[in-house]
């Protein structure tokens, strides 16, 4: 009997995913197939209330927009980020983007899907993962926003928007100072001639910092005929 139980326990440990952060078992009820234990999920730096316009946290639940967005709104209509770009989320995102650890993309994408369903979000007509230039896509081997979409789409089936490209290669945004980021991205995105666009599009990204990427994409999408642009991102970083 003890031998049978021991074998069964060993097999269960073998086929049960471990938490990417603490290596604990992820077999708990309600884990939703996410390779983070419930303890680590609960300890993530969740954003409880944020500005609708830029997703920066705001203390007053009576306010929908921060003072900056009231004076100078972004070009997108709404920005939703789920967690702060802080430990351990920054670790997971860096592992995904620069460590080629797609298991982290699965975790982050499934966390987003979970929040989208639980939050009863208005679903768009299509999702646009932020495009990478072909040169960067070749060097990295994958588009992290596309990997997030892949996981979200398993839970919430939303069409992928095609026909939007990054046509100009630029220095990575992480290497550009905050006030230069918008200039670095000016004119880099385009919608292919003859492409049709729906009324409501979600731009999908891993991190929002200054909003330069989403603003440039929003400008291009609205010029092509999109009526509403929402941004979904895993994390919100605070600009330096």
JSON list of C-alpha atoms in Angstrom, two decimals:
[
{"chain": "A", "resi": 1, "resn": "UNK", "atom": "CA", "xyz": [0.00, 0.00, 0.00]},
{"chain": "A", "resi": 2, "resn": "UNK", "atom": "CA", "xyz": [2.79, 2.45, 0.97]},
{"chain": "A", "resi": 3, "resn": "UNK", "atom": "CA", "xyz": [4.65, 1.60, -2.25]},
{"chain": "A", "resi": 4, "resn": "UNK", "atom": "CA", "xyz": [1.50, 2.30, -4.32]},
{"chain": "A", "resi": 5, "resn": "UNK", "atom": "CA", "xyz": [0.94, 5.64, -2.59]},
{"chain": "A", "resi": 6, "resn": "UNK", "atom": "CA", "xyz": [4.60, 6.57, -3.02]},
{"chain": "A", "resi": 7, "resn": "UNK", "atom": "CA", "xyz": [4.49, 5.82, -6.77]},
{"chain": "A", "resi": 8, "resn": "UNK", "atom": "CA", "xyz": [1.23, 7.73, -7.15]},
{"chain": "A", "resi": 9, "resn": "UNK", "atom": "CA", "xyz": [2.65, 10.75, -5.30]},
{"chain": "A", "resi": 10, "resn": "UNK", "atom": "CA", "xyz": [5.82, 10.66, -7.39]},
{"chain": "A", "resi": 11, "resn": "UNK", "atom": "CA", "xyz": [3.82, 10.57, -10.63]},
{"chain": "A", "resi": 12, "resn": "UNK", "atom": "CA", "xyz": [1.62, 13.42, -9.43]},
{"chain": "A", "resi": 13, "resn": "UNK", "atom": "CA", "xyz": [4.68, 15.55, -8.67]},
{"chain": "A", "resi": 14, "resn": "UNK", "atom": "CA", "xyz": [6.15, 14.66, -12.06]},
{"chain": "A", "resi": 15, "resn": "UNK", "atom": "CA", "xyz": [3.10, 15.75, -14.05]},
{"chain": "A", "resi": 16, "resn": "UNK", "atom": "CA", "xyz": [1.94, 18.67, -11.88]},
{"chain": "A", "resi": 17, "resn": "UNK", "atom": "CA", "xyz": [3.49, 21.98, -12.94]},
{"chain": "A", "resi": 18, "resn": "UNK", "atom": "CA", "xyz": [5.64, 23.81, -10.42]},
{"chain": "A", "resi": 19, "resn": "UNK", "atom": "CA", "xyz": [5.38, 27.50, -9.62]},
{"chain": "A", "resi": 20, "resn": "UNK", "atom": "CA", "xyz": [7.83, 29.51, -11.72]},
{"chain": "A", "resi": 21, "resn": "UNK", "atom": "CA", "xyz": [8.62, 31.69, -8.71]},
{"chain": "A", "resi": 22, "resn": "UNK", "atom": "CA", "xyz": [8.79, 29.42, -5.65]},
{"chain": "A", "resi": 23, "resn": "UNK", "atom": "CA", "xyz": [8.75, 25.90, -7.16]},
{"chain": "A", "resi": 24, "resn": "UNK", "atom": "CA", "xyz": [5.66, 24.88, -5.13]},
{"chain": "A", "resi": 25, "resn": "UNK", "atom": "CA", "xyz": [2.99, 22.65, -6.66]},
{"chain": "A", "resi": 26, "resn": "UNK", "atom": "CA", "xyz": [0.38, 24.38, -8.82]},
{"chain": "A", "resi": 27, "resn": "UNK", "atom": "CA", "xyz": [-2.31, 21.75, -8.30]},
{"chain": "A", "resi": 28, "resn": "UNK", "atom": "CA", "xyz": [-4.54, 23.90, -6.08]},
{"chain": "A", "resi": 29, "resn": "UNK", "atom": "CA", "xyz": [-8.19, 24.34, -7.00]},
{"chain": "A", "resi": 30, "resn": "UNK", "atom": "CA", "xyz": [-8.78, 27.60, -8.82]},
{"chain": "A", "resi": 31, "resn": "UNK", "atom": "CA", "xyz": [-5.26, 27.83, -10.22]},
{"chain": "A", "resi": 32, "resn": "UNK", "atom": "CA", "xyz": [-6.73, 28.03, -13.75]},
{"chain": "A", "resi": 33, "resn": "UNK", "atom": "CA", "xyz": [-3.79, 26.20, -15.34]},
{"chain": "A", "resi": 34, "resn": "UNK", "atom": "CA", "xyz": [-1.37, 28.98, -14.40]},
{"chain": "A", "resi": 35, "resn": "UNK", "atom": "CA", "xyz": [2.14, 27.94, -13.40]},
{"chain": "A", "resi": 36, "resn": "UNK", "atom": "CA", "xyz": [2.11, 30.20, -10.36]},
{"chain": "A", "resi": 37, "resn": "UNK", "atom": "CA", "xyz": [0.92, 28.87, -7.03]},
{"chain": "A", "resi": 38, "resn": "UNK", "atom": "CA", "xyz": [-2.05, 30.64, -5.46]},
{"chain": "A", "resi": 39, "resn": "UNK", "atom": "CA", "xyz": [0.21, 32.23, -2.84]},
{"chain": "A", "resi": 40, "resn": "UNK", "atom": "CA", "xyz": [2.46, 33.82, -5.48]},
{"chain": "A", "resi": 41, "resn": "UNK", "atom": "CA", "xyz": [-0.56, 34.93, -7.52]},
{"chain": "A", "resi": 42, "resn": "UNK", "atom": "CA", "xyz": [-2.04, 36.68, -4.52]},
{"chain": "A", "resi": 43, "resn": "UNK", "atom": "CA", "xyz": [1.30, 38.34, -3.72]},
{"chain": "A", "resi": 44, "resn": "UNK", "atom": "CA", "xyz": [1.68, 39.90, -7.17]},
{"chain": "A", "resi": 45, "resn": "UNK", "atom": "CA", "xyz": [1.75, 43.73, -7.14]},
{"chain": "A", "resi": 46, "resn": "UNK", "atom": "CA", "xyz": [-1.81, 44.10, -8.42]},
{"chain": "A", "resi": 47, "resn": "UNK", "atom": "CA", "xyz": [-3.05, 47.54, -9.46]},
{"chain": "A", "resi": 48, "resn": "UNK", "atom": "CA", "xyz": [-6.23, 48.15, -7.49]},
{"chain": "A", "resi": 49, "resn": "UNK", "atom": "CA", "xyz": [-7.43, 51.43, -9.02]},
{"chain": "A", "resi": 50, "resn": "UNK", "atom": "CA", "xyz": [-5.92, 53.32, -11.91]},
{"chain": "A", "resi": 51, "resn": "UNK", "atom": "CA", "xyz": [-6.46, 56.13, -14.38]},
{"chain": "A", "resi": 52, "resn": "UNK", "atom": "CA", "xyz": [-8.60, 55.11, -17.36]},
{"chain": "A", "resi": 53, "resn": "UNK", "atom": "CA", "xyz": [-6.42, 57.17, -19.64]},
{"chain": "A", "resi": 54, "resn": "UNK", "atom": "CA", "xyz": [-2.89, 56.02, -18.78]},
{"chain": "A", "resi": 55, "resn": "UNK", "atom": "CA", "xyz": [-3.27, 53.23, -16.16]},
{"chain": "A", "resi": 56, "resn": "UNK", "atom": "CA", "xyz": [-1.15, 54.98, -13.54]},
{"chain": "A", "resi": 57, "resn": "UNK", "atom": "CA", "xyz": [-2.48, 54.13, -10.07]},
{"chain": "A", "resi": 58, "resn": "UNK", "atom": "CA", "xyz": [-4.62, 56.81, -8.43]},
{"chain": "A", "resi": 59, "resn": "UNK", "atom": "CA", "xyz": [-5.59, 56.76, -4.77]},
{"chain": "A", "resi": 60, "resn": "UNK", "atom": "CA", "xyz": [-9.12, 58.16, -4.99]},
{"chain": "A", "resi": 61, "resn": "UNK", "atom": "CA", "xyz": [-11.67, 55.64, -6.25]},
{"chain": "A", "resi": 62, "resn": "UNK", "atom": "CA", "xyz": [-13.91, 58.60, -7.11]},
{"chain": "A", "resi": 63, "resn": "UNK", "atom": "CA", "xyz": [-11.57, 59.71, -9.90]},
{"chain": "A", "resi": 64, "resn": "UNK", "atom": "CA", "xyz": [-11.50, 58.06, -13.33]},
{"chain": "A", "resi": 65, "resn": "UNK", "atom": "CA", "xyz": [-8.62, 60.10, -14.74]},
{"chain": "A", "resi": 66, "resn": "UNK", "atom": "CA", "xyz": [-5.40, 61.47, -13.29]},
{"chain": "A", "resi": 67, "resn": "UNK", "atom": "CA", "xyz": [-4.69, 65.20, -13.51]},
{"chain": "A", "resi": 68, "resn": "UNK", "atom": "CA", "xyz": [-2.17, 64.69, -16.33]},
{"chain": "A", "resi": 69, "resn": "UNK", "atom": "CA", "xyz": [-4.71, 62.87, -18.52]},
{"chain": "A", "resi": 70, "resn": "UNK", "atom": "CA", "xyz": [-7.36, 65.47, -17.79]},
{"chain": "A", "resi": 71, "resn": "UNK", "atom": "CA", "xyz": [-5.02, 68.10, -19.22]},
{"chain": "A", "resi": 72, "resn": "UNK", "atom": "CA", "xyz": [-3.36, 66.09, -21.99]},
{"chain": "A", "resi": 73, "resn": "UNK", "atom": "CA", "xyz": [-5.11, 62.78, -22.79]},
{"chain": "A", "resi": 74, "resn": "UNK", "atom": "CA", "xyz": [-3.38, 59.94, -24.62]},
{"chain": "A", "resi": 75, "resn": "UNK", "atom": "CA", "xyz": [-4.51, 59.04, -28.15]},
{"chain": "A", "resi": 76, "resn": "UNK", "atom": "CA", "xyz": [-5.92, 55.70, -27.03]},
{"chain": "A", "resi": 77, "resn": "UNK", "atom": "CA", "xyz": [-9.38, 55.69, -25.43]},
{"chain": "A", "resi": 78, "resn": "UNK", "atom": "CA", "xyz": [-8.54, 53.48, -22.45]},
{"chain": "A", "resi": 79, "resn": "UNK", "atom": "CA", "xyz": [-5.45, 51.84, -20.97]},
{"chain": "A", "resi": 80, "resn": "UNK", "atom": "CA", "xyz": [-5.70, 48.81, -18.68]},
{"chain": "A", "resi": 81, "resn": "UNK", "atom": "CA", "xyz": [-2.68, 47.34, -16.90]},
{"chain": "A", "resi": 82, "resn": "UNK", "atom": "CA", "xyz": [-3.03, 44.62, -14.31]},
{"chain": "A", "resi": 83, "resn": "UNK", "atom": "CA", "xyz": [0.08, 44.81, -12.15]},
{"chain": "A", "resi": 84, "resn": "UNK", "atom": "CA", "xyz": [2.90, 47.19, -11.30]},
{"chain": "A", "resi": 85, "resn": "UNK", "atom": "CA", "xyz": [6.19, 46.64, -13.11]},
{"chain": "A", "resi": 86, "resn": "UNK", "atom": "CA", "xyz": [7.86, 45.52, -9.89]},
{"chain": "A", "resi": 87, "resn": "UNK", "atom": "CA", "xyz": [9.16, 42.30, -8.36]},
{"chain": "A", "resi": 88, "resn": "UNK", "atom": "CA", "xyz": [8.41, 39.54, -9.30]},
{"chain": "A", "resi": 89, "resn": "UNK", "atom": "CA", "xyz": [6.58, 40.71, -12.45]},
{"chain": "A", "resi": 90, "resn": "UNK", "atom": "CA", "xyz": [9.67, 42.46, -13.83]},
{"chain": "A", "resi": 91, "resn": "UNK", "atom": "CA", "xyz": [11.57, 39.18, -13.40]},
{"chain": "A", "resi": 92, "resn": "UNK", "atom": "CA", "xyz": [8.96, 37.24, -15.39]},
{"chain": "A", "resi": 93, "resn": "UNK", "atom": "CA", "xyz": [8.82, 39.83, -18.18]},
{"chain": "A", "resi": 94, "resn": "UNK", "atom": "CA", "xyz": [12.61, 39.96, -18.52]},
{"chain": "A", "resi": 95, "resn": "UNK", "atom": "CA", "xyz": [12.76, 36.16, -18.56]},
{"chain": "A", "resi": 96, "resn": "UNK", "atom": "CA", "xyz": [10.14, 36.16, -21.31]},
{"chain": "A", "resi": 97, "resn": "UNK", "atom": "CA", "xyz": [11.68, 38.88, -23.51]},
{"chain": "A", "resi": 98, "resn": "UNK", "atom": "CA", "xyz": [15.39, 38.42, -23.02]},
{"chain": "A", "resi": 99, "resn": "UNK", "atom": "CA", "xyz": [15.69, 34.94, -21.49]},
{"chain": "A", "resi": 100, "resn": "UNK", "atom": "CA", "xyz": [13.54, 33.31, -24.18]},
{"chain": "A", "resi": 101, "resn": "UNK", "atom": "CA", "xyz": [11.47, 31.66, -21.44]},
{"chain": "A", "resi": 102, "resn": "UNK", "atom": "CA", "xyz": [8.08, 31.23, -23.10]},
{"chain": "A", "resi": 103, "resn": "UNK", "atom": "CA", "xyz": [6.74, 29.53, -19.98]},
{"chain": "A", "resi": 104, "resn": "UNK", "atom": "CA", "xyz": [6.73, 33.04, -18.47]},
{"chain": "A", "resi": 105, "resn": "UNK", "atom": "CA", "xyz": [4.67, 34.28, -21.44]},
{"chain": "A", "resi": 106, "resn": "UNK", "atom": "CA", "xyz": [2.16, 31.51, -20.77]},
{"chain": "A", "resi": 107, "resn": "UNK", "atom": "CA", "xyz": [1.87, 32.52, -17.12]},
{"chain": "A", "resi": 108, "resn": "UNK", "atom": "CA", "xyz": [1.45, 36.22, -17.91]},
{"chain": "A", "resi": 109, "resn": "UNK", "atom": "CA", "xyz": [-0.98, 35.60, -20.76]},
{"chain": "A", "resi": 110, "resn": "UNK", "atom": "CA", "xyz": [-3.15, 33.32, -18.65]},
{"chain": "A", "resi": 111, "resn": "UNK", "atom": "CA", "xyz": [-3.14, 35.80, -15.78]},
{"chain": "A", "resi": 112, "resn": "UNK", "atom": "CA", "xyz": [-4.36, 38.47, -18.21]},
{"chain": "A", "resi": 113, "resn": "UNK", "atom": "CA", "xyz": [-7.08, 36.17, -19.55]},
{"chain": "A", "resi": 114, "resn": "UNK", "atom": "CA", "xyz": [-8.20, 35.40, -16.01]},
{"chain": "A", "resi": 115, "resn": "UNK", "atom": "CA", "xyz": [-8.50, 39.10, -15.17]},
{"chain": "A", "resi": 116, "resn": "UNK", "atom": "CA", "xyz": [-10.29, 39.89, -18.44]},
{"chain": "A", "resi": 117, "resn": "UNK", "atom": "CA", "xyz": [-12.94, 37.25, -17.74]},
{"chain": "A", "resi": 118, "resn": "UNK", "atom": "CA", "xyz": [-13.34, 38.13, -14.06]},
{"chain": "A", "resi": 119, "resn": "UNK", "atom": "CA", "xyz": [-13.45, 41.85, -14.82]},
{"chain": "A", "resi": 120, "resn": "UNK", "atom": "CA", "xyz": [-16.19, 41.43, -17.42]},
{"chain": "A", "resi": 121, "resn": "UNK", "atom": "CA", "xyz": [-14.28, 43.63, -19.86]},
{"chain": "A", "resi": 122, "resn": "UNK", "atom": "CA", "xyz": [-15.77, 45.07, -23.03]},
{"chain": "A", "resi": 123, "resn": "UNK", "atom": "CA", "xyz": [-14.28, 42.79, -25.66]},
{"chain": "A", "resi": 124, "resn": "UNK", "atom": "CA", "xyz": [-12.89, 44.32, -28.86]},
{"chain": "A", "resi": 125, "resn": "UNK", "atom": "CA", "xyz": [-13.48, 43.31, -32.45]},
{"chain": "A", "resi": 126, "resn": "UNK", "atom": "CA", "xyz": [-9.79, 42.42, -32.79]},
{"chain": "A", "resi": 127, "resn": "UNK", "atom": "CA", "xyz": [-6.49, 42.40, -30.90]},
{"chain": "A", "resi": 128, "resn": "UNK", "atom": "CA", "xyz": [-3.26, 43.86, -32.25]},
{"chain": "A", "resi": 129, "resn": "UNK", "atom": "CA", "xyz": [-0.12, 42.60, -30.49]},
{"chain": "A", "resi": 130, "resn": "UNK", "atom": "CA", "xyz": [2.44, 45.40, -30.79]},
{"chain": "A", "resi": 131, "resn": "UNK", "atom": "CA", "xyz": [4.34, 44.57, -34.01]},
{"chain": "A", "resi": 132, "resn": "UNK", "atom": "CA", "xyz": [8.09, 44.01, -34.00]},
{"chain": "A", "resi": 133, "resn": "UNK", "atom": "CA", "xyz": [10.31, 45.00, -36.89]},
{"chain": "A", "resi": 134, "resn": "UNK", "atom": "CA", "xyz": [11.40, 41.98, -38.95]},
{"chain": "A", "resi": 135, "resn": "UNK", "atom": "CA", "xyz": [15.03, 42.48, -37.92]},
{"chain": "A", "resi": 136, "resn": "UNK", "atom": "CA", "xyz": [14.20, 42.42, -34.19]},
{"chain": "A", "resi": 137, "resn": "UNK", "atom": "CA", "xyz": [11.81, 39.49, -34.68]},
{"chain": "A", "resi": 138, "resn": "UNK", "atom": "CA", "xyz": [14.62, 37.52, -36.34]},
{"chain": "A", "resi": 139, "resn": "UNK", "atom": "CA", "xyz": [17.10, 38.26, -33.56]},
{"chain": "A", "resi": 140, "resn": "UNK", "atom": "CA", "xyz": [14.65, 37.55, -30.71]},
{"chain": "A", "resi": 141, "resn": "UNK", "atom": "CA", "xyz": [12.92, 34.63, -32.39]},
{"chain": "A", "resi": 142, "resn": "UNK", "atom": "CA", "xyz": [9.42, 35.56, -31.25]},
{"chain": "A", "resi": 143, "resn": "UNK", "atom": "CA", "xyz": [7.12, 38.50, -30.53]},
{"chain": "A", "resi": 144, "resn": "UNK", "atom": "CA", "xyz": [6.35, 38.60, -26.80]},
{"chain": "A", "resi": 145, "resn": "UNK", "atom": "CA", "xyz": [3.02, 40.40, -27.38]},
{"chain": "A", "resi": 146, "resn": "UNK", "atom": "CA", "xyz": [2.05, 37.71, -29.87]},
{"chain": "A", "resi": 147, "resn": "UNK", "atom": "CA", "xyz": [2.81, 35.04, -27.25]},
{"chain": "A", "resi": 148, "resn": "UNK", "atom": "CA", "xyz": [0.57, 36.83, -24.74]},
{"chain": "A", "resi": 149, "resn": "UNK", "atom": "CA", "xyz": [-2.19, 36.92, -27.36]},
{"chain": "A", "resi": 150, "resn": "UNK", "atom": "CA", "xyz": [-1.81, 33.20, -27.97]},
{"chain": "A", "resi": 151, "resn": "UNK", "atom": "CA", "xyz": [-2.61, 32.48, -24.32]},
{"chain": "A", "resi": 152, "resn": "UNK", "atom": "CA", "xyz": [-5.43, 35.03, -24.04]},
{"chain": "A", "resi": 153, "resn": "UNK", "atom": "CA", "xyz": [-7.06, 33.66, -27.18]},
{"chain": "A", "resi": 154, "resn": "UNK", "atom": "CA", "xyz": [-7.34, 30.21, -25.61]},
{"chain": "A", "resi": 155, "resn": "UNK", "atom": "CA", "xyz": [-9.71, 31.65, -23.01]},
{"chain": "A", "resi": 156, "resn": "UNK", "atom": "CA", "xyz": [-11.30, 34.60, -24.81]},
{"chain": "A", "resi": 157, "resn": "UNK", "atom": "CA", "xyz": [-11.50, 34.00, -28.56]},
{"chain": "A", "resi": 158, "resn": "UNK", "atom": "CA", "xyz": [-10.84, 37.38, -30.18]},
{"chain": "A", "resi": 159, "resn": "UNK", "atom": "CA", "xyz": [-9.63, 37.72, -33.80]},
{"chain": "A", "resi": 160, "resn": "UNK", "atom": "CA", "xyz": [-6.06, 38.81, -34.50]},
{"chain": "A", "resi": 161, "resn": "UNK", "atom": "CA", "xyz": [-5.75, 42.08, -36.41]},
{"chain": "A", "resi": 162, "resn": "UNK", "atom": "CA", "xyz": [-3.42, 41.64, -39.37]},
{"chain": "A", "resi": 163, "resn": "UNK", "atom": "CA", "xyz": [-2.06, 44.17, -41.80]},
{"chain": "A", "resi": 164, "resn": "UNK", "atom": "CA", "xyz": [-0.34, 46.50, -39.32]},
{"chain": "A", "resi": 165, "resn": "UNK", "atom": "CA", "xyz": [3.45, 46.51, -39.60]},
{"chain": "A", "resi": 166, "resn": "UNK", "atom": "CA", "xyz": [6.49, 48.09, -38.03]},
{"chain": "A", "resi": 167, "resn": "UNK", "atom": "CA", "xyz": [8.25, 49.28, -41.15]},
{"chain": "A", "resi": 168, "resn": "UNK", "atom": "CA", "xyz": [11.16, 51.24, -39.66]},
{"chain": "A", "resi": 169, "resn": "UNK", "atom": "CA", "xyz": [13.83, 49.70, -37.42]},
{"chain": "A", "resi": 170, "resn": "UNK", "atom": "CA", "xyz": [14.64, 51.79, -34.35]},
{"chain": "A", "resi": 171, "resn": "UNK", "atom": "CA", "xyz": [16.66, 51.51, -31.18]},
{"chain": "A", "resi": 172, "resn": "UNK", "atom": "CA", "xyz": [14.90, 49.50, -28.46]},
{"chain": "A", "resi": 173, "resn": "UNK", "atom": "CA", "xyz": [12.63, 51.69, -26.33]},
{"chain": "A", "resi": 174, "resn": "UNK", "atom": "CA", "xyz": [14.32, 50.45, -23.14]},
{"chain": "A", "resi": 175, "resn": "UNK", "atom": "CA", "xyz": [17.51, 52.20, -24.31]},
{"chain": "A", "resi": 176, "resn": "UNK", "atom": "CA", "xyz": [15.79, 55.51, -25.03]},
{"chain": "A", "resi": 177, "resn": "UNK", "atom": "CA", "xyz": [15.15, 58.23, -22.44]},
{"chain": "A", "resi": 178, "resn": "UNK", "atom": "CA", "xyz": [11.51, 58.89, -21.58]},
{"chain": "A", "resi": 179, "resn": "UNK", "atom": "CA", "xyz": [11.19, 62.24, -23.34]},
{"chain": "A", "resi": 180, "resn": "UNK", "atom": "CA", "xyz": [12.80, 60.85, -26.52]},
{"chain": "A", "resi": 181, "resn": "UNK", "atom": "CA", "xyz": [10.61, 57.74, -26.81]},
{"chain": "A", "resi": 182, "resn": "UNK", "atom": "CA", "xyz": [7.81, 59.35, -28.83]},
{"chain": "A", "resi": 183, "resn": "UNK", "atom": "CA", "xyz": [10.35, 60.78, -31.29]},
{"chain": "A", "resi": 184, "resn": "UNK", "atom": "CA", "xyz": [12.03, 57.37, -31.60]},
{"chain": "A", "resi": 185, "resn": "UNK", "atom": "CA", "xyz": [8.74, 55.79, -32.74]},
{"chain": "A", "resi": 186, "resn": "UNK", "atom": "CA", "xyz": [7.42, 58.54, -34.99]},
{"chain": "A", "resi": 187, "resn": "UNK", "atom": "CA", "xyz": [6.22, 57.06, -38.29]},
{"chain": "A", "resi": 188, "resn": "UNK", "atom": "CA", "xyz": [7.43, 53.50, -37.61]},
{"chain": "A", "resi": 189, "resn": "UNK", "atom": "CA", "xyz": [4.01, 51.79, -37.90]},
{"chain": "A", "resi": 190, "resn": "UNK", "atom": "CA", "xyz": [1.77, 51.55, -40.96]},
{"chain": "A", "resi": 191, "resn": "UNK", "atom": "CA", "xyz": [-1.42, 49.82, -42.08]},
{"chain": "A", "resi": 192, "resn": "UNK", "atom": "CA", "xyz": [-1.02, 47.84, -45.30]},
{"chain": "A", "resi": 193, "resn": "UNK", "atom": "CA", "xyz": [-2.84, 49.29, -48.28]},
{"chain": "A", "resi": 194, "resn": "UNK", "atom": "CA", "xyz": [-6.20, 47.59, -48.77]},
{"chain": "A", "resi": 195, "resn": "UNK", "atom": "CA", "xyz": [-6.38, 46.31, -45.18]},
{"chain": "A", "resi": 196, "resn": "UNK", "atom": "CA", "xyz": [-9.76, 46.65, -43.47]},
{"chain": "A", "resi": 197, "resn": "UNK", "atom": "CA", "xyz": [-9.94, 47.60, -39.81]},
{"chain": "A", "resi": 198, "resn": "UNK", "atom": "CA", "xyz": [-12.77, 47.00, -37.31]},
{"chain": "A", "resi": 199, "resn": "UNK", "atom": "CA", "xyz": [-14.40, 49.60, -35.06]},
{"chain": "A", "resi": 200, "resn": "UNK", "atom": "CA", "xyz": [-12.77, 48.58, -31.75]},
{"chain": "A", "resi": 201, "resn": "UNK", "atom": "CA", "xyz": [-9.18, 47.36, -31.49]},
{"chain": "A", "resi": 202, "resn": "UNK", "atom": "CA", "xyz": [-7.13, 46.38, -28.44]},
{"chain": "A", "resi": 203, "resn": "UNK", "atom": "CA", "xyz": [-3.39, 47.03, -28.59]},
{"chain": "A", "resi": 204, "resn": "UNK", "atom": "CA", "xyz": [-1.67, 44.28, -26.61]},
{"chain": "A", "resi": 205, "resn": "UNK", "atom": "CA", "xyz": [1.72, 44.85, -24.96]},
{"chain": "A", "resi": 206, "resn": "UNK", "atom": "CA", "xyz": [3.81, 43.59, -22.06]},
{"chain": "A", "resi": 207, "resn": "UNK", "atom": "CA", "xyz": [4.68, 46.90, -20.37]},
{"chain": "A", "resi": 208, "resn": "UNK", "atom": "CA", "xyz": [3.37, 50.45, -20.61]},
{"chain": "A", "resi": 209, "resn": "UNK", "atom": "CA", "xyz": [5.85, 53.15, -19.56]},
{"chain": "A", "resi": 210, "resn": "UNK", "atom": "CA", "xyz": [5.46, 56.51, -21.31]},
{"chain": "A", "resi": 211, "resn": "UNK", "atom": "CA", "xyz": [2.68, 55.50, -23.69]},
{"chain": "A", "resi": 212, "resn": "UNK", "atom": "CA", "xyz": [4.81, 56.33, -26.74]},
{"chain": "A", "resi": 213, "resn": "UNK", "atom": "CA", "xyz": [4.18, 52.96, -28.42]},
{"chain": "A", "resi": 214, "resn": "UNK", "atom": "CA", "xyz": [0.43, 52.89, -27.82]},
{"chain": "A", "resi": 215, "resn": "UNK", "atom": "CA", "xyz": [0.05, 56.55, -28.83]},
{"chain": "A", "resi": 216, "resn": "UNK", "atom": "CA", "xyz": [1.84, 56.01, -32.14]},
{"chain": "A", "resi": 217, "resn": "UNK", "atom": "CA", "xyz": [-0.17, 52.88, -32.89]},
{"chain": "A", "resi": 218, "resn": "UNK", "atom": "CA", "xyz": [-3.42, 54.58, -31.85]},
{"chain": "A", "resi": 219, "resn": "UNK", "atom": "CA", "xyz": [-2.70, 57.44, -34.25]},
{"chain": "A", "resi": 220, "resn": "UNK", "atom": "CA", "xyz": [-2.13, 55.03, -37.14]},
{"chain": "A", "resi": 221, "resn": "UNK", "atom": "CA", "xyz": [-5.19, 52.89, -36.33]},
{"chain": "A", "resi": 222, "resn": "UNK", "atom": "CA", "xyz": [-7.54, 55.86, -36.01]},
{"chain": "A", "resi": 223, "resn": "UNK", "atom": "CA", "xyz": [-6.24, 57.34, -39.25]},
{"chain": "A", "resi": 224, "resn": "UNK", "atom": "CA", "xyz": [-7.13, 54.01, -40.89]},
{"chain": "A", "resi": 225, "resn": "UNK", "atom": "CA", "xyz": [-10.70, 54.18, -39.56]},
{"chain": "A", "resi": 226, "resn": "UNK", "atom": "CA", "xyz": [-10.66, 52.50, -36.14]},
{"chain": "A", "resi": 227, "resn": "UNK", "atom": "CA", "xyz": [-13.17, 54.26, -33.86]},
{"chain": "A", "resi": 228, "resn": "UNK", "atom": "CA", "xyz": [-12.02, 53.02, -30.45]},
{"chain": "A", "resi": 229, "resn": "UNK", "atom": "CA", "xyz": [-8.58, 51.92, -29.27]},
{"chain": "A", "resi": 230, "resn": "UNK", "atom": "CA", "xyz": [-8.02, 50.21, -25.93]},
{"chain": "A", "resi": 231, "resn": "UNK", "atom": "CA", "xyz": [-4.64, 49.15, -24.56]},
{"chain": "A", "resi": 232, "resn": "UNK", "atom": "CA", "xyz": [-4.16, 45.97, -22.52]},
{"chain": "A", "resi": 233, "resn": "UNK", "atom": "CA", "xyz": [-0.75, 45.41, -20.96]},
{"chain": "A", "resi": 234, "resn": "UNK", "atom": "CA", "xyz": [0.57, 43.11, -18.28]},
{"chain": "A", "resi": 235, "resn": "UNK", "atom": "CA", "xyz": [2.30, 45.81, -16.28]},
{"chain": "A", "resi": 236, "resn": "UNK", "atom": "CA", "xyz": [2.51, 49.55, -15.75]},
{"chain": "A", "resi": 237, "resn": "UNK", "atom": "CA", "xyz": [5.95, 51.01, -15.20]},
{"chain": "A", "resi": 238, "resn": "UNK", "atom": "CA", "xyz": [6.47, 54.45, -13.73]},
{"chain": "A", "resi": 239, "resn": "UNK", "atom": "CA", "xyz": [8.51, 56.71, -16.05]},
{"chain": "A", "resi": 240, "resn": "UNK", "atom": "CA", "xyz": [11.76, 57.99, -14.51]}
]
